[in-house]
mmCIF file of C-alpha atoms in Angstrom:
data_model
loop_
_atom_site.group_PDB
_atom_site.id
_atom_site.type_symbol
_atom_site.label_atom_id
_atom_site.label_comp_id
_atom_site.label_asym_id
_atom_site.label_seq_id
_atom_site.Cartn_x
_atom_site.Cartn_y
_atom_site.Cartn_z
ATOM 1 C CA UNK A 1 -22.010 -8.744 24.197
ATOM 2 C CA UNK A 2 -23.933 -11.580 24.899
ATOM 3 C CA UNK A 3 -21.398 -13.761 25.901
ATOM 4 C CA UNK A 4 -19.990 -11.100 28.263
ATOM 5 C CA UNK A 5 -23.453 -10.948 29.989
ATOM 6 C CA UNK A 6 -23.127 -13.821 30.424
ATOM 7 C CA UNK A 7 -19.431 -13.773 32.204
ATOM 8 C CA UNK A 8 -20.280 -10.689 33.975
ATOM 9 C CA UNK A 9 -24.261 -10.171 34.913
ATOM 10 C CA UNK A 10 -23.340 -6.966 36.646
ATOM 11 C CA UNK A 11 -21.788 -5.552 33.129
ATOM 12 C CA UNK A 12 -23.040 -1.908 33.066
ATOM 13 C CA UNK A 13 -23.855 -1.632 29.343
ATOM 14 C CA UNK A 14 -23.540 1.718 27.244
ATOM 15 C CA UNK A 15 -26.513 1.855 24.556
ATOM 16 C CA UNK A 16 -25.203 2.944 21.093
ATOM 17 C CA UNK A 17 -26.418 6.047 19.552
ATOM 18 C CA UNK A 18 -25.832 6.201 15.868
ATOM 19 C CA UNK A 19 -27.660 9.341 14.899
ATOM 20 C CA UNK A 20 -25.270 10.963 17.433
ATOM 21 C CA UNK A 21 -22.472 9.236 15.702
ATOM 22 C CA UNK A 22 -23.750 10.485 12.095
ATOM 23 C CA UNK A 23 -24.046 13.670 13.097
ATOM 24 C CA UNK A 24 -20.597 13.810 15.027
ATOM 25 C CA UNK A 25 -19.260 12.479 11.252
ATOM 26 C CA UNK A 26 -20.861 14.824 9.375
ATOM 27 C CA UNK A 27 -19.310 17.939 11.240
ATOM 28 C CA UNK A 28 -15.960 16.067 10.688
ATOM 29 C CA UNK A 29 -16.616 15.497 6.939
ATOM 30 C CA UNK A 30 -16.966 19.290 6.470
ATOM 31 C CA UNK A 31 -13.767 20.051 8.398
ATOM 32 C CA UNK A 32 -12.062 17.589 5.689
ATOM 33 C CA UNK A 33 -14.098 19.698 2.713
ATOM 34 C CA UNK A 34 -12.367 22.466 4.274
ATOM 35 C CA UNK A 35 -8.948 21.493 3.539
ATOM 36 C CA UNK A 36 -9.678 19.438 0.367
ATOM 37 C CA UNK A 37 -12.491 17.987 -1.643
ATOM 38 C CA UNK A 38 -10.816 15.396 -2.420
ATOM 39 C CA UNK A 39 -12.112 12.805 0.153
ATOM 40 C CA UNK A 40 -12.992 8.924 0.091
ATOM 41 C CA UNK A 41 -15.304 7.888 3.173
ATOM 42 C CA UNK A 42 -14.291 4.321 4.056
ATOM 43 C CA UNK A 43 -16.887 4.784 7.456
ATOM 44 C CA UNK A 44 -18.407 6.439 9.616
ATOM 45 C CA UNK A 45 -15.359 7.386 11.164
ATOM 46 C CA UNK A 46 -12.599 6.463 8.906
ATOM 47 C CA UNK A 47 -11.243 8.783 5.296
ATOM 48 C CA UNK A 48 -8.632 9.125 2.525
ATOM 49 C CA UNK A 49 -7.985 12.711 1.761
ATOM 50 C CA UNK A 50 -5.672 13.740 -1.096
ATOM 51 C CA UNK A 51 -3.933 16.859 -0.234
ATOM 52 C CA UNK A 52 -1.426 16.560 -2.704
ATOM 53 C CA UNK A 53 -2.791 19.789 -4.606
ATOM 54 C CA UNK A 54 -3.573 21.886 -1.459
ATOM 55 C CA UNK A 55 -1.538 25.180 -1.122
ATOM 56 C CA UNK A 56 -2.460 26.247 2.502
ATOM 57 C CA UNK A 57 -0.191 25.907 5.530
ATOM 58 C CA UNK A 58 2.553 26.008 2.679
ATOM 59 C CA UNK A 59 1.541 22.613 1.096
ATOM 60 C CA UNK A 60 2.782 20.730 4.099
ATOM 61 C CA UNK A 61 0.895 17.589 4.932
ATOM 62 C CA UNK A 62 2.183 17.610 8.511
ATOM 63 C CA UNK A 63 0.925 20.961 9.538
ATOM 64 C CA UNK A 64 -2.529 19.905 7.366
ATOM 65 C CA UNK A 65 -2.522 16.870 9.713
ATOM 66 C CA UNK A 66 -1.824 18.942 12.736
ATOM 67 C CA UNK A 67 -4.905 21.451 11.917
ATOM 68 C CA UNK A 68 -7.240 18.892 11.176
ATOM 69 C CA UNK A 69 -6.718 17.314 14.893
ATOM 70 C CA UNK A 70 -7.022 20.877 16.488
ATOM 71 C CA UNK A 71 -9.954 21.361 14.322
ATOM 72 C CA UNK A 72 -11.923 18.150 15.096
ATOM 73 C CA UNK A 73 -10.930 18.541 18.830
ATOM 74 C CA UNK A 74 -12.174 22.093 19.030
ATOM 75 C CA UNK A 75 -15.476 22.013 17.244
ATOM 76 C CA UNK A 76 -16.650 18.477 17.564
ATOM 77 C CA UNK A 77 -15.093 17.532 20.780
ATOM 78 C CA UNK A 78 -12.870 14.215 19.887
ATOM 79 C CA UNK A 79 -9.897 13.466 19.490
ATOM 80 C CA UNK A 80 -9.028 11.577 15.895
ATOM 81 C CA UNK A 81 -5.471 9.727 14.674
ATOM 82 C CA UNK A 82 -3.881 10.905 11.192
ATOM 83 C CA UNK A 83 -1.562 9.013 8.877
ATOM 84 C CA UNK A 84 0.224 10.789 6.834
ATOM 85 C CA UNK A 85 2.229 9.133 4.248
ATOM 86 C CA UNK A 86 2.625 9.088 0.062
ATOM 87 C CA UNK A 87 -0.343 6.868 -0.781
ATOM 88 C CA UNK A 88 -3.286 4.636 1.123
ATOM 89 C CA UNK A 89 -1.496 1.785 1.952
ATOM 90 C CA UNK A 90 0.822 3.899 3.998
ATOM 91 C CA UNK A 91 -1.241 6.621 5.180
ATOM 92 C CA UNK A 92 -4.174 3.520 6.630
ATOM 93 C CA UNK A 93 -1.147 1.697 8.332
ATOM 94 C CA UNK A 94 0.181 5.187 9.970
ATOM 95 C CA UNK A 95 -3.258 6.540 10.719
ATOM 96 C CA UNK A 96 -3.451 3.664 12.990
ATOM 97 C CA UNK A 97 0.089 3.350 14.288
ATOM 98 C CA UNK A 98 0.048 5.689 17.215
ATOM 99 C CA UNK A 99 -4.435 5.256 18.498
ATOM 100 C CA UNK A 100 -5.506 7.101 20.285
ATOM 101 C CA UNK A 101 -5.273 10.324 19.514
ATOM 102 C CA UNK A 102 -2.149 9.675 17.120
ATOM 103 C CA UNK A 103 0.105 11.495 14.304
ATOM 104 C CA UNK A 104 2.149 9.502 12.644
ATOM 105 C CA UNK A 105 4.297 10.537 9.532
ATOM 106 C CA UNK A 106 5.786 8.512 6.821
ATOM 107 C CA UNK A 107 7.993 10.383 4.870
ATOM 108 C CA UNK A 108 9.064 9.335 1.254
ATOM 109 C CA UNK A 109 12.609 8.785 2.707
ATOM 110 C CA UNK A 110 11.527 6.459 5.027
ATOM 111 C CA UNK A 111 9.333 3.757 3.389
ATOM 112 C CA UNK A 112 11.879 1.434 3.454
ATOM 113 C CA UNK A 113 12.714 1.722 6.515
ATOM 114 C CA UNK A 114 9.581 1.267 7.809
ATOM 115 C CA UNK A 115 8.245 -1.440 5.874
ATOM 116 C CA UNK A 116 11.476 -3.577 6.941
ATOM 117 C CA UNK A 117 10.028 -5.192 10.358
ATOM 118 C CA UNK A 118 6.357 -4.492 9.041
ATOM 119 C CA UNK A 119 4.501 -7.908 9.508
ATOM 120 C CA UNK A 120 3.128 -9.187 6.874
ATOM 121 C CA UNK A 121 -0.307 -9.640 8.081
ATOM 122 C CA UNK A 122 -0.905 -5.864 8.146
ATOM 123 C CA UNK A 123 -0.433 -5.398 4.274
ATOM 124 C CA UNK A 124 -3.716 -4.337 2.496
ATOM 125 C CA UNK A 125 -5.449 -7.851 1.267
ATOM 126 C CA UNK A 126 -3.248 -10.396 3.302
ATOM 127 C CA UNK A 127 -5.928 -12.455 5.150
ATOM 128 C CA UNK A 128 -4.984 -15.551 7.667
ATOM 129 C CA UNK A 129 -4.877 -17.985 4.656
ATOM 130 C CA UNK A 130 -2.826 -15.764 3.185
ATOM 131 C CA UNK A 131 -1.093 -15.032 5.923
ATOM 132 C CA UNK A 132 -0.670 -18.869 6.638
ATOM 133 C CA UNK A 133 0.809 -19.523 3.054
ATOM 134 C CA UNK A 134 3.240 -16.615 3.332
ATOM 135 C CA UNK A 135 4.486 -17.897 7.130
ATOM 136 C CA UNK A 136 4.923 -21.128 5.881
ATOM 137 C CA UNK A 137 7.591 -20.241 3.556
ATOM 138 C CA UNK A 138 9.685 -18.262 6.286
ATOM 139 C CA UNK A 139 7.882 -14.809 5.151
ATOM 140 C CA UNK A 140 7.170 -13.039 8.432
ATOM 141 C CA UNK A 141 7.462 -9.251 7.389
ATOM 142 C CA UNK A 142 7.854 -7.048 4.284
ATOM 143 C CA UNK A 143 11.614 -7.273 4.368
ATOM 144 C CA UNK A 144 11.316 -10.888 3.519
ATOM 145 C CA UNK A 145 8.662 -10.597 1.615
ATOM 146 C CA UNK A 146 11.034 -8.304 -0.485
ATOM 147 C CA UNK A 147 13.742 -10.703 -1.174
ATOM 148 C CA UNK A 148 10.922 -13.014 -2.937
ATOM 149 C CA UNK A 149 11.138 -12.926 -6.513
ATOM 150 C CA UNK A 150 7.896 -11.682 -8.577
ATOM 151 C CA UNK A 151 7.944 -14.733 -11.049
ATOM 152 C CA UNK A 152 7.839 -17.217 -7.465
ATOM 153 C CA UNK A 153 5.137 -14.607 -6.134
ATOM 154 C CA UNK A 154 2.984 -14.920 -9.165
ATOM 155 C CA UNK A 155 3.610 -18.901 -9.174
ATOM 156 C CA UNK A 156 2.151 -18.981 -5.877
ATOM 157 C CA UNK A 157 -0.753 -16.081 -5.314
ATOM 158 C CA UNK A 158 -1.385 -15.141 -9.310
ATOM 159 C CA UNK A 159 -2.498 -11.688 -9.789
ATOM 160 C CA UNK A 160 -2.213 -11.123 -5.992
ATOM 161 C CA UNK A 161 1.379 -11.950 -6.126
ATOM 162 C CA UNK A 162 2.203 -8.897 -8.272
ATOM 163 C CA UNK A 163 0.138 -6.880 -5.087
ATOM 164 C CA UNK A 164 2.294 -8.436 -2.489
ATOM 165 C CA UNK A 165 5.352 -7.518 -4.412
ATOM 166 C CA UNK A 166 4.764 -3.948 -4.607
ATOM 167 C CA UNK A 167 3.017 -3.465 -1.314
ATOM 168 C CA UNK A 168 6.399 -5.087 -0.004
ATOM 169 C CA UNK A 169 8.213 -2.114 -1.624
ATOM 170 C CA UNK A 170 5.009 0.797 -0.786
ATOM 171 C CA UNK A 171 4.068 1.016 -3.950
ATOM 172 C CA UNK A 172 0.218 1.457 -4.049
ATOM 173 C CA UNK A 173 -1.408 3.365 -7.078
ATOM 174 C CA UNK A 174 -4.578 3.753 -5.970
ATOM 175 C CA UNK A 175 -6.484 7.007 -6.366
ATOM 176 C CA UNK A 176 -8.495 8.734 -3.878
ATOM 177 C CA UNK A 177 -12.025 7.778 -5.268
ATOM 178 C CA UNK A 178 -14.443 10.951 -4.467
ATOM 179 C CA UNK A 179 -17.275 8.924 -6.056
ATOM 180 C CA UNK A 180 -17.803 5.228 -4.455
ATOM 181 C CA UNK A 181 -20.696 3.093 -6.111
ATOM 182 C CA UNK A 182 -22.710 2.191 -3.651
ATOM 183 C CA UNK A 183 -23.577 -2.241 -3.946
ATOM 184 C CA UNK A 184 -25.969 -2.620 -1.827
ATOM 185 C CA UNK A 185 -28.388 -1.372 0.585
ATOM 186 C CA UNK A 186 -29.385 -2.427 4.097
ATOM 187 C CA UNK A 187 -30.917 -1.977 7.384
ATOM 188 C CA UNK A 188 -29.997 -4.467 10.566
ATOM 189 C CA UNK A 189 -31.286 -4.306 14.603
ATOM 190 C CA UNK A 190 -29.139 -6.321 16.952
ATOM 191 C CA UNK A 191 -31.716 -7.106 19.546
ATOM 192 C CA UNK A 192 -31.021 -6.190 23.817
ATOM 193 C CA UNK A 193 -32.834 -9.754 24.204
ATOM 194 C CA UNK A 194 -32.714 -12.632 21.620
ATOM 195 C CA UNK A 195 -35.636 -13.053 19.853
ATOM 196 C CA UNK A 196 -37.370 -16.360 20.958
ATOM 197 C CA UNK A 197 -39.320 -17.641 18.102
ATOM 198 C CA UNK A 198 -40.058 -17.320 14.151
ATOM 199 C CA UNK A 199 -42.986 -15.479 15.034
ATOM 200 C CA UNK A 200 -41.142 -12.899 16.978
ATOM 201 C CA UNK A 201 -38.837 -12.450 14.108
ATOM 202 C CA UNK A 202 -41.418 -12.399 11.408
ATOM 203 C CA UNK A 203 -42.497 -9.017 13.455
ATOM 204 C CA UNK A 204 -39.464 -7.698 13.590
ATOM 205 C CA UNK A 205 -38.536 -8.147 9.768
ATOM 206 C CA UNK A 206 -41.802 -6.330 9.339
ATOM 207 C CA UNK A 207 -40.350 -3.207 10.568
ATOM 208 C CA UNK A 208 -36.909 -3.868 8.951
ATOM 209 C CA UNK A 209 -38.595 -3.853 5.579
ATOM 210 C CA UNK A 210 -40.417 -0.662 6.527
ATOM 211 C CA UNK A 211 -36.912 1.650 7.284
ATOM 212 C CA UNK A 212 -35.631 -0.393 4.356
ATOM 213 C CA UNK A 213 -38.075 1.232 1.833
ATOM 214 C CA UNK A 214 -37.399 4.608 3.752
ATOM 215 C CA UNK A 215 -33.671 4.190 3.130
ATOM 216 C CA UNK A 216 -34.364 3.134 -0.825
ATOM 217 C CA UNK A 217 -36.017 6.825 -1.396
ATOM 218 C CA UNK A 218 -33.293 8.289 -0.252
ATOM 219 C CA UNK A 219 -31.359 6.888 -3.007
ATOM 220 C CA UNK A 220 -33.726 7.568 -5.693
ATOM 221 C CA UNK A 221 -34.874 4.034 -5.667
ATOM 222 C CA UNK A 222 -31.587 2.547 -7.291
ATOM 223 C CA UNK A 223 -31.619 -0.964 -10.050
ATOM 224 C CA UNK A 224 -32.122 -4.034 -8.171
ATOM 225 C CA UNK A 225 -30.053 -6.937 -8.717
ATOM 226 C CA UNK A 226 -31.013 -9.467 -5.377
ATOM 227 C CA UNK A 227 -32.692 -9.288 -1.958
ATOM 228 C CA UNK A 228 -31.280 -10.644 1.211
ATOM 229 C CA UNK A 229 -31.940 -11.541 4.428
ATOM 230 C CA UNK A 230 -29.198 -11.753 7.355
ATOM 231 C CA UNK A 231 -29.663 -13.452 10.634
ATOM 232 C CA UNK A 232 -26.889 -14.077 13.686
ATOM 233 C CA UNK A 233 -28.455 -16.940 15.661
ATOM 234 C CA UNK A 234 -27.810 -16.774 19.371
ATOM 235 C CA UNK A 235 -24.853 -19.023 19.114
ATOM 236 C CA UNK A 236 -23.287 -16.215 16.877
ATOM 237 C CA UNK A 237 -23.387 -18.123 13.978
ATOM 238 C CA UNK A 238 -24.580 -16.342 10.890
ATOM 239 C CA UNK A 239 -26.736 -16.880 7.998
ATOM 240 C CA UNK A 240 -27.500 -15.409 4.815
ATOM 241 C CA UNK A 241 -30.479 -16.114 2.338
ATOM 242 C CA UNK A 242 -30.943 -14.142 -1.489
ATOM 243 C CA UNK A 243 -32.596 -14.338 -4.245
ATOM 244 C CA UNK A 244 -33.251 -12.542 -7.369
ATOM 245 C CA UNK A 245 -35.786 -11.263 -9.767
ATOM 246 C CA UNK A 246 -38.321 -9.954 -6.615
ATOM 247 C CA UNK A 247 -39.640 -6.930 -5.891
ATOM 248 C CA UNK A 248 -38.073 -5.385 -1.994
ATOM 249 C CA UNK A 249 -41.647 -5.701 -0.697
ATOM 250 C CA UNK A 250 -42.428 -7.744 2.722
ATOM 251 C CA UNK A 251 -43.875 -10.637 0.756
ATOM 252 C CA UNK A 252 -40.309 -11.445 -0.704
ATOM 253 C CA UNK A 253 -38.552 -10.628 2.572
ATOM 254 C CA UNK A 254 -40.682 -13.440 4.578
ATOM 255 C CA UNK A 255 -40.125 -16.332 2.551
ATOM 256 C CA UNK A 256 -36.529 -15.521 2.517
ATOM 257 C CA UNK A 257 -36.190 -15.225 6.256
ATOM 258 C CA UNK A 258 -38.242 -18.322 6.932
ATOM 259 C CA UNK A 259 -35.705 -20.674 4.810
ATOM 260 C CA UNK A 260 -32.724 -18.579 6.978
ATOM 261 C CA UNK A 261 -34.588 -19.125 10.194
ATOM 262 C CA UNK A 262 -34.808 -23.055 9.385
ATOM 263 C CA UNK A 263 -31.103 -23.971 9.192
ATOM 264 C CA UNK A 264 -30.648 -23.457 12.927
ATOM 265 C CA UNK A 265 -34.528 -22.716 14.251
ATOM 266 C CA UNK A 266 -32.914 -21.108 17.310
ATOM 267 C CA UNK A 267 -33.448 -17.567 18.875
ATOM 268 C CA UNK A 268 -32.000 -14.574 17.099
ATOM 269 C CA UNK A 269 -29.668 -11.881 17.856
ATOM 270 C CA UNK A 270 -29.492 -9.832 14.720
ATOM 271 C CA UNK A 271 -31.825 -9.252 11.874
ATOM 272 C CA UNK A 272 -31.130 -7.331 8.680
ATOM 273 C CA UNK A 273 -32.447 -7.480 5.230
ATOM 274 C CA UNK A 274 -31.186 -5.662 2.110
ATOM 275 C CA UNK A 275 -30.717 -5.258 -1.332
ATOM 276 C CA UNK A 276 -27.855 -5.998 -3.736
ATOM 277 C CA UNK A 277 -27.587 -3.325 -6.587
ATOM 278 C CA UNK A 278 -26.854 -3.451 -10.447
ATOM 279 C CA UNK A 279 -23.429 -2.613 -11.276
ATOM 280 C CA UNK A 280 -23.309 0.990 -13.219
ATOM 281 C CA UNK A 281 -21.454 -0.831 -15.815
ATOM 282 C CA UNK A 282 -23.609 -3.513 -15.955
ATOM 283 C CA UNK A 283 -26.454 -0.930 -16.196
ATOM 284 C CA UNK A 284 -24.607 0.510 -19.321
ATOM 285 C CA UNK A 285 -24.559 -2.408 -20.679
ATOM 286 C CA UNK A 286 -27.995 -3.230 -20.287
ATOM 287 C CA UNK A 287 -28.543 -0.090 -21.960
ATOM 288 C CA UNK A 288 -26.672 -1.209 -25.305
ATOM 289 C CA UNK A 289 -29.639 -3.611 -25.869
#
């Protein structure tokens, strides 16, 4: 946004409202519990919902799909794209095949089909390094990717190669996770004007630390593995600074922000600071002893 000021001075700027936007996801979460309770939030505005069980509207998915856009449309007053397909994998790349506004369906019958000219690049886990490796072995889209042997995929990725290999084919196992453990929690401002000095900032984490705490109670005040402290310089560039074994309390925050702060010492964009939590598993085990 900066940088477009900066093109265009006369930009006429639209100030975000996320408490409207929680709200607005909220009243679209309980048109999903409607249909099924069954549902993994990846966002604000993006979930998995497993309707394989559900016996309304005759168990078909389409018609589910169908309802849910009516729904959303009528009572909340947007418009939202479903996927429909056997599993994630499918149902993320179909949910986004016809935005805005889209219904897309991808029918057991048809996976291969539509997988053929499927780029590689938009196959769950397949960054640009990835992405690079694959390309440079004349693998361009999941039909290719297909005629690859698993014993050359595992030579070359490891564990990821067994992945690729059944992505290629639209095999994906994963459930639909109702329960997500939460890692971390954090609270961020990107700032209308950058802020000019350490001093500046020092206020502003301050106040971070503040709605920080706030945010903790409402999570019951969850284990505590590390606390961080994010900054995006000006020049978008982006640093991080953690440590462990501290108590979330200003006094850790500061210390943490002024070593940040000191690899560039240039004004700031974006402030955020945050916690990193203890695994549940790890908490179990901590529990053995």
């Amino acid at each position: 946004m900066a940088h477009a000021k900066r093109l265009c001075p006369h930009l006429q700027r639209l100030i975000p409202d996320f408490d409207k936007y929680r709200q607005a996801s909220r009243q679209v979460q309980d048109i999903f519990r409607e249909l099924t309770p069954l549902i993994e939030p990846l966002s604000l505005d993006e979930a998995f919902l497993d309707v394989t069980h559900v016996g309304r509207m005759q168990g078909s998915a389409t018609w589910m799909a169908q309802w849910l856009k009516q729904e959303v449309q009528s009572r909340v007053g947007i418009t939202i794209s479903v996927g429909v397909a056997p599993n994630k994998f499918l149902a993320k790349i179909a949910s986004d095949w016809d935005k805005p506004d889209g219904l897309y369906i991808i029918t057991p019958d048809r996976i291969s089909e539509f997988l053929d000219h499927l780029p590689i690049t938009r196959l769950h886990g397949v960054g640009p390094a990835t992405a690079k490796k694959l390309e440079g072995q004349g693998i361009h889209t999941c039909s290719d990717l297909r005629n690859v042997g698993l014993p050359t995929l595992l030579e070359a990725f490891g564990k990821f190669g067994v992945r690729l290999h059944e992505l290629a084919r639209g095999i994906d196992e994963r459930p639909v996770k109702v329960e997500r453990e939460r890692k971390s929690i954090s609270v961020e401002t990107t700032f209308d004007r950058d802020l000019p000095s350490m001093a500046a900032c020092r206020e502003k984490i301050t106040e971070l630390v503040t709605r920080l705490e706030e945010r903790m109670a409402r999570y019951q005040h969850p284990a505590i593995n590390k606390l961080f402290v994010k900054i995006r310089f000006d020049d978008f560039s982006i640093t991080t600074m953690e440590t462990a074994g501290q108590i979330p309390e200003l006094k850790s925050f500061l210390p943490l922000f002024d070593t940040a702060w000191q690899r560039a010492e240039r004004p700031v964009r974006l402030l955020g600071v945050g916690v990193r939590l203890i695994s549940e598993d790890a908490q179990r085990q901590l529990g053995l002893f």
